[in-house]
Each structure stands twice: as structure tokens, then as C-alpha cells.
Backbone as CSV, one residue per row, in Angstrom:
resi,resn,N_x,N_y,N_z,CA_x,CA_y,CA_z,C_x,C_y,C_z
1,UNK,-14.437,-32.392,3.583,-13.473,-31.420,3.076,-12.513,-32.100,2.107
2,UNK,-12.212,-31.540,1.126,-11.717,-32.067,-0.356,-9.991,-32.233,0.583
3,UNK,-8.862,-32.763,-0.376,-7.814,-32.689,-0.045,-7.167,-31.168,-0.113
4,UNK,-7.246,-30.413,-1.290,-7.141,-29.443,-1.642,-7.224,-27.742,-0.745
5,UNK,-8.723,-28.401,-0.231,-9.015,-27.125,0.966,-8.504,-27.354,2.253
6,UNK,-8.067,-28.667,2.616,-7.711,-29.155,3.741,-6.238,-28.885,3.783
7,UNK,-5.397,-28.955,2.309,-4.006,-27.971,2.486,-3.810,-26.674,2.582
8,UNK,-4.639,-26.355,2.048,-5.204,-24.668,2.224,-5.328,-24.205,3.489
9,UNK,-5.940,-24.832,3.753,-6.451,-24.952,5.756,-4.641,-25.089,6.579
10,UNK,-4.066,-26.346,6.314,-2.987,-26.647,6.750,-1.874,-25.378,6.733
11,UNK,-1.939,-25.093,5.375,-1.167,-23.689,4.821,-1.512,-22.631,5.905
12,UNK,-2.487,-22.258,5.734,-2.749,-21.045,6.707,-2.428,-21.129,7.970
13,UNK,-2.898,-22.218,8.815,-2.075,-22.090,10.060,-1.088,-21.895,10.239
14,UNK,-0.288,-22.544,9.170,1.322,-22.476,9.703,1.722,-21.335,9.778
15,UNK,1.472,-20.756,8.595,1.678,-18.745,8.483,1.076,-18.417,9.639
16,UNK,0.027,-18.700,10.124,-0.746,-18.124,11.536,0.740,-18.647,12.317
17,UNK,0.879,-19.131,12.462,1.474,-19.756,14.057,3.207,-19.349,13.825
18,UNK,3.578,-19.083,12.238,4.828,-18.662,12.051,4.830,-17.192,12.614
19,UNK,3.881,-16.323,12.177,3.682,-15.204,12.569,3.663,-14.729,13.825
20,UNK,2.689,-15.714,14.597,2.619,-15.862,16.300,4.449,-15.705,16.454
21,UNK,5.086,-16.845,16.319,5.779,-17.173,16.498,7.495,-16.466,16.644
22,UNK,7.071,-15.325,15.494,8.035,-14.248,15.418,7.720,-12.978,16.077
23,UNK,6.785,-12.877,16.671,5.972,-11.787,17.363,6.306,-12.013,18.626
24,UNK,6.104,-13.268,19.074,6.520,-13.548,20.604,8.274,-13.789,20.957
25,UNK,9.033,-14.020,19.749,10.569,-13.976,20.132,10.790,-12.806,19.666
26,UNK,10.013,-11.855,18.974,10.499,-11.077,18.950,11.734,-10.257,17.845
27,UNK,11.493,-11.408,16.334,12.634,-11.148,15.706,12.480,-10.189,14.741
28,UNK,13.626,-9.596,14.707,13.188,-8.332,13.826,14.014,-9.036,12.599
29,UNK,13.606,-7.608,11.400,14.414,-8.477,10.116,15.736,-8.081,10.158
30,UNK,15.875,-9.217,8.758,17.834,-9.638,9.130,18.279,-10.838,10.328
31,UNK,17.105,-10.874,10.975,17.522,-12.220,12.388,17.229,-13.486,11.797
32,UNK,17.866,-14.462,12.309,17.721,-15.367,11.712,16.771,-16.549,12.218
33,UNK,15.691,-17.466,11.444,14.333,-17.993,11.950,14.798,-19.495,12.557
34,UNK,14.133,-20.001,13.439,14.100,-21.095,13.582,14.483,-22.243,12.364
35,UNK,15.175,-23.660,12.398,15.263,-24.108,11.141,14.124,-25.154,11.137
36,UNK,14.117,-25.394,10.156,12.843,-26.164,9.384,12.575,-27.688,10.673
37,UNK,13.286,-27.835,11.173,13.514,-29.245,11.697,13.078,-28.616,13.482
38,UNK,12.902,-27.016,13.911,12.875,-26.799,15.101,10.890,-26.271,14.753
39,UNK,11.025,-25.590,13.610,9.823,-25.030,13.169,8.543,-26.535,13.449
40,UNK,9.154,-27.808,12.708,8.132,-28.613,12.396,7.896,-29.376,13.811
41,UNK,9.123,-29.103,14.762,8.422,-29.905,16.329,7.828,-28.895,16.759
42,UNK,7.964,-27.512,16.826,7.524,-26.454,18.113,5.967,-26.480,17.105
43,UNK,5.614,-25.993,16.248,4.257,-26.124,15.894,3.634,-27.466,15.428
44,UNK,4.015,-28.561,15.289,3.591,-29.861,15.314,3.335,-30.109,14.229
45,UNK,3.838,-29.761,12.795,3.198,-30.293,11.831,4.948,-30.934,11.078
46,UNK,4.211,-31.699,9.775,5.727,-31.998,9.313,6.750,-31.257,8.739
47,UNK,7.834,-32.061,7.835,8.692,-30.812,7.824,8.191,-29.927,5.786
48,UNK,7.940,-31.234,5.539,7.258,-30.768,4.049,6.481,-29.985,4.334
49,UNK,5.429,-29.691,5.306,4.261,-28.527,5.136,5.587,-27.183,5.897
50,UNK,6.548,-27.422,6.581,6.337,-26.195,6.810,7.216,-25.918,5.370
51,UNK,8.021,-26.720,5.140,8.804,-25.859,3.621,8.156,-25.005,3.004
52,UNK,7.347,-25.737,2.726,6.224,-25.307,1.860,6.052,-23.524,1.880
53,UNK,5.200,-23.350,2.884,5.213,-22.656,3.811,6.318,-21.413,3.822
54,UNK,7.293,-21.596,4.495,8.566,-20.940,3.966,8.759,-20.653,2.409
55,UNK,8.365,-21.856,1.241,8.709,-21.221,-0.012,8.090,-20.264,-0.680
56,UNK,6.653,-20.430,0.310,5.853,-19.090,0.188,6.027,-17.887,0.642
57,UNK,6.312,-17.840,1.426,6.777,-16.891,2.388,8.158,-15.834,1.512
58,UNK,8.614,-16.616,1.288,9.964,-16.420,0.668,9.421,-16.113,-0.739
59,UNK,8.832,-16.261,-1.499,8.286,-15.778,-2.584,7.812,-13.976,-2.892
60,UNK,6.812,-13.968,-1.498,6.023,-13.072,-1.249,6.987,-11.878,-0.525
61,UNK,8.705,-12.386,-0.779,9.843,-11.046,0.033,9.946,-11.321,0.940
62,UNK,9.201,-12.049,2.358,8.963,-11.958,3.401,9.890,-12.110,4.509
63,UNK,10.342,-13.594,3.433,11.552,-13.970,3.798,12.918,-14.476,2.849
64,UNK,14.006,-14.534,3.777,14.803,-15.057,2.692,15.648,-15.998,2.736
65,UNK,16.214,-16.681,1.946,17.142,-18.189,2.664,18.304,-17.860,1.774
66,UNK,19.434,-18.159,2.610,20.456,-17.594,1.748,21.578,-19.224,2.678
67,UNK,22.320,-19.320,1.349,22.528,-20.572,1.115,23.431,-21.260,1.836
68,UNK,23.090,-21.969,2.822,24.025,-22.470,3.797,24.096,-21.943,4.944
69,UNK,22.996,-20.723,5.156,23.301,-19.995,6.326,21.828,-19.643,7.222
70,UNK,20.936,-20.305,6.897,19.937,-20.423,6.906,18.591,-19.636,6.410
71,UNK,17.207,-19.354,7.229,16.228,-18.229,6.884,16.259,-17.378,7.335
72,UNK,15.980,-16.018,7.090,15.929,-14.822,7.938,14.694,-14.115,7.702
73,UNK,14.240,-13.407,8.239,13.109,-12.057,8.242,13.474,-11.581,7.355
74,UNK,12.844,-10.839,6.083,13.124,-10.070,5.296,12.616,-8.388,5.716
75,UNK,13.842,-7.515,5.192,13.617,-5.914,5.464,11.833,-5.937,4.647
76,UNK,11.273,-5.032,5.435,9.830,-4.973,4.699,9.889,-3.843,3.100
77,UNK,11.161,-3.073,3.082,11.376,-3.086,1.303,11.876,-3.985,0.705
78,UNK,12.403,-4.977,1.023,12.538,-6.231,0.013,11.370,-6.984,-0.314
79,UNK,9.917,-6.730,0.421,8.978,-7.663,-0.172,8.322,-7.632,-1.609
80,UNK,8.102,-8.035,-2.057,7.996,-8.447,-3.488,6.338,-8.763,-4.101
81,UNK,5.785,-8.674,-2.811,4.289,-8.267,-3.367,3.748,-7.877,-4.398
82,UNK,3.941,-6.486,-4.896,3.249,-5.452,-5.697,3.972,-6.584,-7.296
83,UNK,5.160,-7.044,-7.193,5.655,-7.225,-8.702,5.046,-8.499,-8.912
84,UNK,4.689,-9.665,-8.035,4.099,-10.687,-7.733,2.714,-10.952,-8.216
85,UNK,1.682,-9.937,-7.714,0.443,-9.180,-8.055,0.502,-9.045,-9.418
86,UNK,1.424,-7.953,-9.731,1.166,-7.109,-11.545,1.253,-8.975,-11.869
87,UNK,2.523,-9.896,-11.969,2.923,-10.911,-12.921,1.363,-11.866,-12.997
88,UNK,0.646,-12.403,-11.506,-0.293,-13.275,-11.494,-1.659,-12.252,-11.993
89,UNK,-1.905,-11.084,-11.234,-3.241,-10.888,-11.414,-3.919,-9.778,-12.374
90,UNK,-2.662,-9.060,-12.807,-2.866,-7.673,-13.336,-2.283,-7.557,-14.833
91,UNK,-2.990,-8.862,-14.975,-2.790,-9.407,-17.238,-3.855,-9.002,-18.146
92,UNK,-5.297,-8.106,-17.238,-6.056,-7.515,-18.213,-6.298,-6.371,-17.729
93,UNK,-6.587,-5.292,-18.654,-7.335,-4.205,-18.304,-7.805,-4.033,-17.262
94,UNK,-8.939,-4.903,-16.998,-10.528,-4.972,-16.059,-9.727,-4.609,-14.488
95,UNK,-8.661,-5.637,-14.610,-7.924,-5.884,-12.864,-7.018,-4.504,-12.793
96,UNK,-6.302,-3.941,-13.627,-5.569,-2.768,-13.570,-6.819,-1.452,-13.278
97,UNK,-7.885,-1.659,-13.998,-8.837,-0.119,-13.743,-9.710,-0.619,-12.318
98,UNK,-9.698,-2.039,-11.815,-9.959,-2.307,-10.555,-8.884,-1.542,-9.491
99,UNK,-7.716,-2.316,-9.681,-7.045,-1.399,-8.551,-6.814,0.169,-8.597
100,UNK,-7.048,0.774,-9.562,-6.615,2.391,-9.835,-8.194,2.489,-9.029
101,UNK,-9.209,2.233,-9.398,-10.737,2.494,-8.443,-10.407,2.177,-7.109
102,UNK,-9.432,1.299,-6.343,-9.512,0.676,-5.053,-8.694,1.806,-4.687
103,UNK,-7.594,2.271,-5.445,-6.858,3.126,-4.822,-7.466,3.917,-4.628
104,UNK,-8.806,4.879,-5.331,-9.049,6.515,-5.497,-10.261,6.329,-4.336
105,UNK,-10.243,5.038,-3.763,-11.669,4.785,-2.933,-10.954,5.475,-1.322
106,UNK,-9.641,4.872,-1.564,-8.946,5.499,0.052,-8.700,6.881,0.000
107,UNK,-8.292,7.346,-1.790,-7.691,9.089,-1.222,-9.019,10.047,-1.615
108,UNK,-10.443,9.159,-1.876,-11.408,9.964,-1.454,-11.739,10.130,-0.169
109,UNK,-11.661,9.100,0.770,-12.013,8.818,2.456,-11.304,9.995,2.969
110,UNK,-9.866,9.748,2.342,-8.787,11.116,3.077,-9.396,11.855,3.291
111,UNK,-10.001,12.202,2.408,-9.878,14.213,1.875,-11.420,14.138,2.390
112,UNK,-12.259,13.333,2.901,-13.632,13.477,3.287,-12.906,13.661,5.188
113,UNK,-12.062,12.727,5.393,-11.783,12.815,7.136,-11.190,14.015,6.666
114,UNK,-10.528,14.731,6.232,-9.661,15.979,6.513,-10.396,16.913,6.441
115,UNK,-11.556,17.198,5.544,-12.475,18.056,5.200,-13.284,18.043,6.358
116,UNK,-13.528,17.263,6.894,-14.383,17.286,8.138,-13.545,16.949,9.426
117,UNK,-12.469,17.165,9.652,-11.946,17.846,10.869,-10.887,18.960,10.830
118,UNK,-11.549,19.678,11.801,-10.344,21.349,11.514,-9.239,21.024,12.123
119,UNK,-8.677,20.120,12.831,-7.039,20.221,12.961,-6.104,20.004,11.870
120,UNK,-6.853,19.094,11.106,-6.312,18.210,9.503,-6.225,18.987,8.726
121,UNK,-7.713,19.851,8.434,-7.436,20.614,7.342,-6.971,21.935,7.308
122,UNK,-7.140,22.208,8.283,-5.612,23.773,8.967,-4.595,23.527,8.816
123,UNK,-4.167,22.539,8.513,-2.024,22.147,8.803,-1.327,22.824,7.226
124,UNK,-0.589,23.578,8.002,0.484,24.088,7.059,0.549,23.466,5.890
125,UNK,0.534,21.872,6.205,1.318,21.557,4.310,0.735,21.838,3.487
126,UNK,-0.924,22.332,3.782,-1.670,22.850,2.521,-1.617,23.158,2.143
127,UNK,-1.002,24.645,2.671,-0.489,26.055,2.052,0.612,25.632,1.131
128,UNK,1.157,24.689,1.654,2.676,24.578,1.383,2.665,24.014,-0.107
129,UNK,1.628,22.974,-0.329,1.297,22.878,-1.517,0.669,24.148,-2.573
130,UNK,-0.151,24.582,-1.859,-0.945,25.586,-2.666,0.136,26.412,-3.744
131,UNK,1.018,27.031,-2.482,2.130,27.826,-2.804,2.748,27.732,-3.147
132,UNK,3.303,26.450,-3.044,4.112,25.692,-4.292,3.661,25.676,-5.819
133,UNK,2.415,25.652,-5.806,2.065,25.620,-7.277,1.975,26.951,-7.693
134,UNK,1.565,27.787,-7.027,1.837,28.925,-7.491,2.947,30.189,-7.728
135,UNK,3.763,29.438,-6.910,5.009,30.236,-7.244,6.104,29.057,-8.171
136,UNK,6.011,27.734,-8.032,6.368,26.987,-8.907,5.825,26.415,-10.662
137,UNK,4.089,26.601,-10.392,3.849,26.067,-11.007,3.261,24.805,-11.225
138,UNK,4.157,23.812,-10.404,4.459,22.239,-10.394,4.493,21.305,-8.841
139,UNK,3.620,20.535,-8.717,4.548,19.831,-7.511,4.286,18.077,-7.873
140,UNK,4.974,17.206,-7.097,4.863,15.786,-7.380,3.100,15.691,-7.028
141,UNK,2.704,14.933,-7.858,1.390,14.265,-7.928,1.345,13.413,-6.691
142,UNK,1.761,12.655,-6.388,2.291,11.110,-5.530,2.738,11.820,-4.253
143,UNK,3.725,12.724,-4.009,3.472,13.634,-2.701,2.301,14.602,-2.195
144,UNK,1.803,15.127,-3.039,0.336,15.537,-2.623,-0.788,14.317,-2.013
145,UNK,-0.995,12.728,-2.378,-1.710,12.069,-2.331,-1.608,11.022,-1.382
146,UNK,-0.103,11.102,-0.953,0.876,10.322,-0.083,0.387,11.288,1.323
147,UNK,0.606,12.509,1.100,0.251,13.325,2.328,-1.683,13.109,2.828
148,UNK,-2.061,13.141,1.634,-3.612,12.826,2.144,-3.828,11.788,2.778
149,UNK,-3.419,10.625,2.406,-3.600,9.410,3.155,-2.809,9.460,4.725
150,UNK,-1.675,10.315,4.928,-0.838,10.211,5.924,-1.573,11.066,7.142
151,UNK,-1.705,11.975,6.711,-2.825,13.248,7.285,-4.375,12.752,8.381
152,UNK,-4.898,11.816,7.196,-5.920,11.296,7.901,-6.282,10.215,8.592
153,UNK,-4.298,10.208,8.780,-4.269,8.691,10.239,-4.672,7.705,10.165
154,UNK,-5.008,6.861,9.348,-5.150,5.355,9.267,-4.218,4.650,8.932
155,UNK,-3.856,4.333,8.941,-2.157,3.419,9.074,-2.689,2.650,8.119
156,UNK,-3.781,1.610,8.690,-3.762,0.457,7.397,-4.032,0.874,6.041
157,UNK,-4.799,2.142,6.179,-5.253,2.905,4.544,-4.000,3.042,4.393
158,UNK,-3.009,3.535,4.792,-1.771,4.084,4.152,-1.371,2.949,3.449
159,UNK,-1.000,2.033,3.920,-0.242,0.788,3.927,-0.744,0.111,2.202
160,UNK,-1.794,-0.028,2.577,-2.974,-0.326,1.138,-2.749,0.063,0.402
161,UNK,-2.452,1.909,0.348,-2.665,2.397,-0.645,-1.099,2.461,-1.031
162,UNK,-0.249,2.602,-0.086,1.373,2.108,-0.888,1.486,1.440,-2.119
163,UNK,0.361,0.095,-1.546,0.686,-0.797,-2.352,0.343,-0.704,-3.629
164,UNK,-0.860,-0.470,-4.008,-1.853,0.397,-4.587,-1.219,1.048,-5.972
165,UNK,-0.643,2.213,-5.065,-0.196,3.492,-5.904,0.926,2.997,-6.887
166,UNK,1.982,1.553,-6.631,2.988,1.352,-6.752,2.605,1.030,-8.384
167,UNK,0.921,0.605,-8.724,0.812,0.261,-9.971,0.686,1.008,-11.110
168,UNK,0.778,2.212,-10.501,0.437,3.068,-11.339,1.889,3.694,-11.758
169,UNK,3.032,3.543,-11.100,4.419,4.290,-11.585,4.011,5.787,-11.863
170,UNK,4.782,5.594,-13.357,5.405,7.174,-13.668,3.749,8.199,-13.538
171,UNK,2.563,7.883,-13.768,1.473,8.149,-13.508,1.247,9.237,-12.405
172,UNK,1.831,8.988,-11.537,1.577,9.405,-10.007,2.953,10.079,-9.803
173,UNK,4.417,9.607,-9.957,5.466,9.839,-9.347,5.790,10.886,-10.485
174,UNK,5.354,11.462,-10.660,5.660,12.807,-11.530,5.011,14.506,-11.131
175,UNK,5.753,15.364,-11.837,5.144,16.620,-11.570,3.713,16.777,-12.057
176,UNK,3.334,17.812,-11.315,1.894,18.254,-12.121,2.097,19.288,-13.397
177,UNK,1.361,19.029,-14.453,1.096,19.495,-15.762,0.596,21.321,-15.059
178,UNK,0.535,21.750,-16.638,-0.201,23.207,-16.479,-1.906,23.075,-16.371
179,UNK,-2.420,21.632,-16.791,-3.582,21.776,-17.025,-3.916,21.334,-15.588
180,UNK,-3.182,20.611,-14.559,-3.573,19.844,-13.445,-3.641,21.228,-12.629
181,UNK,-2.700,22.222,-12.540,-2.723,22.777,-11.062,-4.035,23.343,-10.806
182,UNK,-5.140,24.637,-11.682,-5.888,24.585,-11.274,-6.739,23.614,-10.109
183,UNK,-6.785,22.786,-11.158,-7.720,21.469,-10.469,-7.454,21.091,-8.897
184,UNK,-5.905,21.124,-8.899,-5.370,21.097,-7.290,-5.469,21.909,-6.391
185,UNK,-4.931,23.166,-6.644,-5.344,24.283,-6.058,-6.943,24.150,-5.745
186,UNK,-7.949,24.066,-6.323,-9.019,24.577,-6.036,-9.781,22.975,-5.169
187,UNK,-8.943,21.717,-5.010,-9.437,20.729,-4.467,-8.798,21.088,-2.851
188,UNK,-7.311,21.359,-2.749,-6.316,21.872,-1.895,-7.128,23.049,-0.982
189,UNK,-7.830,23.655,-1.662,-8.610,25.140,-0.875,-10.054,25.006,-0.677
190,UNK,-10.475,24.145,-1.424,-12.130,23.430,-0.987,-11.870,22.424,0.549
191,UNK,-10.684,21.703,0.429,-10.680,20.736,1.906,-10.166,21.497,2.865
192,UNK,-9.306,22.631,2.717,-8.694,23.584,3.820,-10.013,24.785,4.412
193,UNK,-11.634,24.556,3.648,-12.400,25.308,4.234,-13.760,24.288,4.313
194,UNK,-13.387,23.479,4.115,-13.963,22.097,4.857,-15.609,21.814,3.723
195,UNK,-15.540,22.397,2.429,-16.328,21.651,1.361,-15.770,20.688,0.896
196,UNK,-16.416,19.606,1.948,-15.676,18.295,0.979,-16.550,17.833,-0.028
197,UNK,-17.801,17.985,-0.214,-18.067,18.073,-1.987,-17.240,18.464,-2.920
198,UNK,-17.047,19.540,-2.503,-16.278,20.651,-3.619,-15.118,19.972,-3.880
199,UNK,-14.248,19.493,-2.734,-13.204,19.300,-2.624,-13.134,17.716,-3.202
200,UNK,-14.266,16.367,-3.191,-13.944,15.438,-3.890,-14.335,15.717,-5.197
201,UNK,-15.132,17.054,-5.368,-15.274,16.911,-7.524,-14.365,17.449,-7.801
202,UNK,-13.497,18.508,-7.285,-12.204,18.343,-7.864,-11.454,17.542,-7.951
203,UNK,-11.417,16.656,-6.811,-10.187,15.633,-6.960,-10.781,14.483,-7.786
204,UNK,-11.807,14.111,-8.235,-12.355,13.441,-9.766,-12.060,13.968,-10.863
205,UNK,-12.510,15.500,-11.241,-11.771,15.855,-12.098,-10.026,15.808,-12.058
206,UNK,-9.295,15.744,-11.457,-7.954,15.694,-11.494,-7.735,14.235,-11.983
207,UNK,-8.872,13.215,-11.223,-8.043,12.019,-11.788,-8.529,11.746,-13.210
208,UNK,-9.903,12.414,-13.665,-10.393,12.147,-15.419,-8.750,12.659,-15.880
209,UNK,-8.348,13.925,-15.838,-7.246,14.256,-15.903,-5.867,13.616,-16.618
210,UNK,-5.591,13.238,-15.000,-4.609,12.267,-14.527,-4.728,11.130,-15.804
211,UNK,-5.882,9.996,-16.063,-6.524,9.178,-16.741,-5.519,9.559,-18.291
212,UNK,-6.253,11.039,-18.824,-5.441,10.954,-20.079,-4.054,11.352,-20.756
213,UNK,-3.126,11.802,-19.477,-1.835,11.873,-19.634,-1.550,10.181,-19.929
């Protein structure tokens, strides 16, 4: 094993065992972490790997060190992921129309679990959308799609697709156009009578759509 993969290796445990580690005391964020000098005896490694470690951590939002007063848990909206991502990985095209595909891969799954179970696709907010567009006109893009993922109970899909959606901004976090509602409405009333064919070629056409705003 090269030196290289063998810090890699080193790296990861520590996050493994930091993680253990806050799980079993129990600290929520805002509490403040073990210091570098208690961290490097209770998991056995030195104090440079765990810095390290921590400066990653602390990079990625996770955590934060504030000066003289030690590390703490970071609130999970202070993490800094998604802006982290766009700066390192999302500098061409190819990786931006990758994640917009990774995203539309979860809020197709949605609308296939909702379409195929009748408690999901009976629930009021359907209507609530429907009717909204039709007596409004308009509703947020990003709340319609936020509800699909929420609807069909997978926590970690949700979570993903948070992250996901965050790349797309004003894209998503806006009203729907005159040319979109059709398209919604008739994806909205294909999954509420459980054609989920019907109901994912509309929601393709919405995102060709979506694509050229």
C-alpha cells in the first residue's frame, strides 16, 4: 500500500471513530468536541492526523472552531457541502447535466412509489396543487417536487435530493410559467389515478420544459 492510500485509509477512520464518537456522547450541535490532545489519546492516533481530520471536517460545515474557545458540532444548515461541490467539481457542463440527471432519477422513483400506492396518491396536497394552478394559475416548481420526494418516505432520497436541487437555484425555486401548468396538472392527475407512465411522460416533458427557461 502506497503512502498516499494508507493516509486515505488513516483519514477515514478517524471520521469513522469521530462519528462513533459523537453518537455515543451524544453531542448535539453547538456542544462543544473533545480537544485535539483528548481526541488523539481516546482513538489512538496522533495529534497531526486528527487535525487534519478536523480541518476537514470543518471545511465540509460540519464543524467549527472558533478562536480560543475551542470545536463544536456544526447546526446541519451551516454545512457547506453543496458550495464546496459547485467550487471543486461542477467547472464543466458534463458534471452540472450529471447532477440535474441524478436529481430527476429520485423525483422519477417518487412519483413511480406514489403512483403505485393508494394512500400516497389520494392525499389532499394533490388537489391542493391541482387547484392551485387553476384558480391561481401558478405554484412554486421546488414545492411541488420537494413534496414528491417527502410523500414517498425515503428519508435518504430526500436528503440527496436537497442537496441536489440546491444546484439548480432560481430554476426550481420559482413559480410555474403559463406554458408549465398544463404539463403539471395533467402529471398531478395521471399519479392521483395511479398511471404512472402517464404520469412520468409528463413529468419529462415538464423538465424538457423546465431545461429551456
Amino acid at each position: 500500500m502506497d503512502q498516499k492510500t494508507e493516509q486515505k485509509k488513516v483519514f477515514l477512520e478517524i471520521v469513522q471513530q469521530l462519528r462513533q464518537l459523537i453518537k455515543m456522547e451524544k453531542i448535539q450541535a453547538g456542544e462543544k468536541l473533545p480537544s485535539e490532545r483528548v481526541l488523539s489519546e481516546r482513538l489512538g492516533v496522533g495529534r497531526s492526523s486528527v487535525r487534519e481530520a478536523l480541518r476537514s471536517l470543518e471545511l465540509l460545515g460540519l464543524i467549527e472552531t472558533r478562536h480560543g474557545g475551542g470545536t463544536f458540532l456544526a447546526s446541519t444548515h451551516k454545512h457547506q457541502l453543496v458550495e464546496i461541490l459547485s467550487m471543486f467539481i461542477l467547472e464543466d457542463e458534463k458534471s452540472k447535466k450529471d447532477v440535474e440527471l441524478t436529481r430527476q432519477i429520485h423525483e422519477m422513483e417518487a412519483i413511480r412509489v406514489i403512483s403505485c400506492t393508494e394512500i400516497l396518491r389520494t392525499l389532499p396536497v394533490w388537489d391542493s396543487f391541482f387547484v392551485k394552478l387553476e384558480i391561481e394559475g401558478t405554484v412554486n416548481c421546488r414545492d411541488i417536487l420537494r413534496e414528491l420526494l417527502i410523500t414517498s418516505g425515503n428519508r435518504l432520497s430526500l436528503k440527496i435530493w436537497f442537496q441536489l436541487a440546491a444546484y439548480d437555484g432560481d430554476r426550481l425555486d420559482r413559480n410555474s410559467t403559463e406554458d408549465e401548468k398544463l404539463i403539471i396538472q395533467t402529471m398531478l392527475k395521471s399519479m392521483q389515478l395511479g398511471y404512472e407512465k402517464e404520469a412520468l411522460k409528463a413529468y419529462e416533458q415538464w423538465m424538457n420544459t423546465v431545461q429551456s427557461i
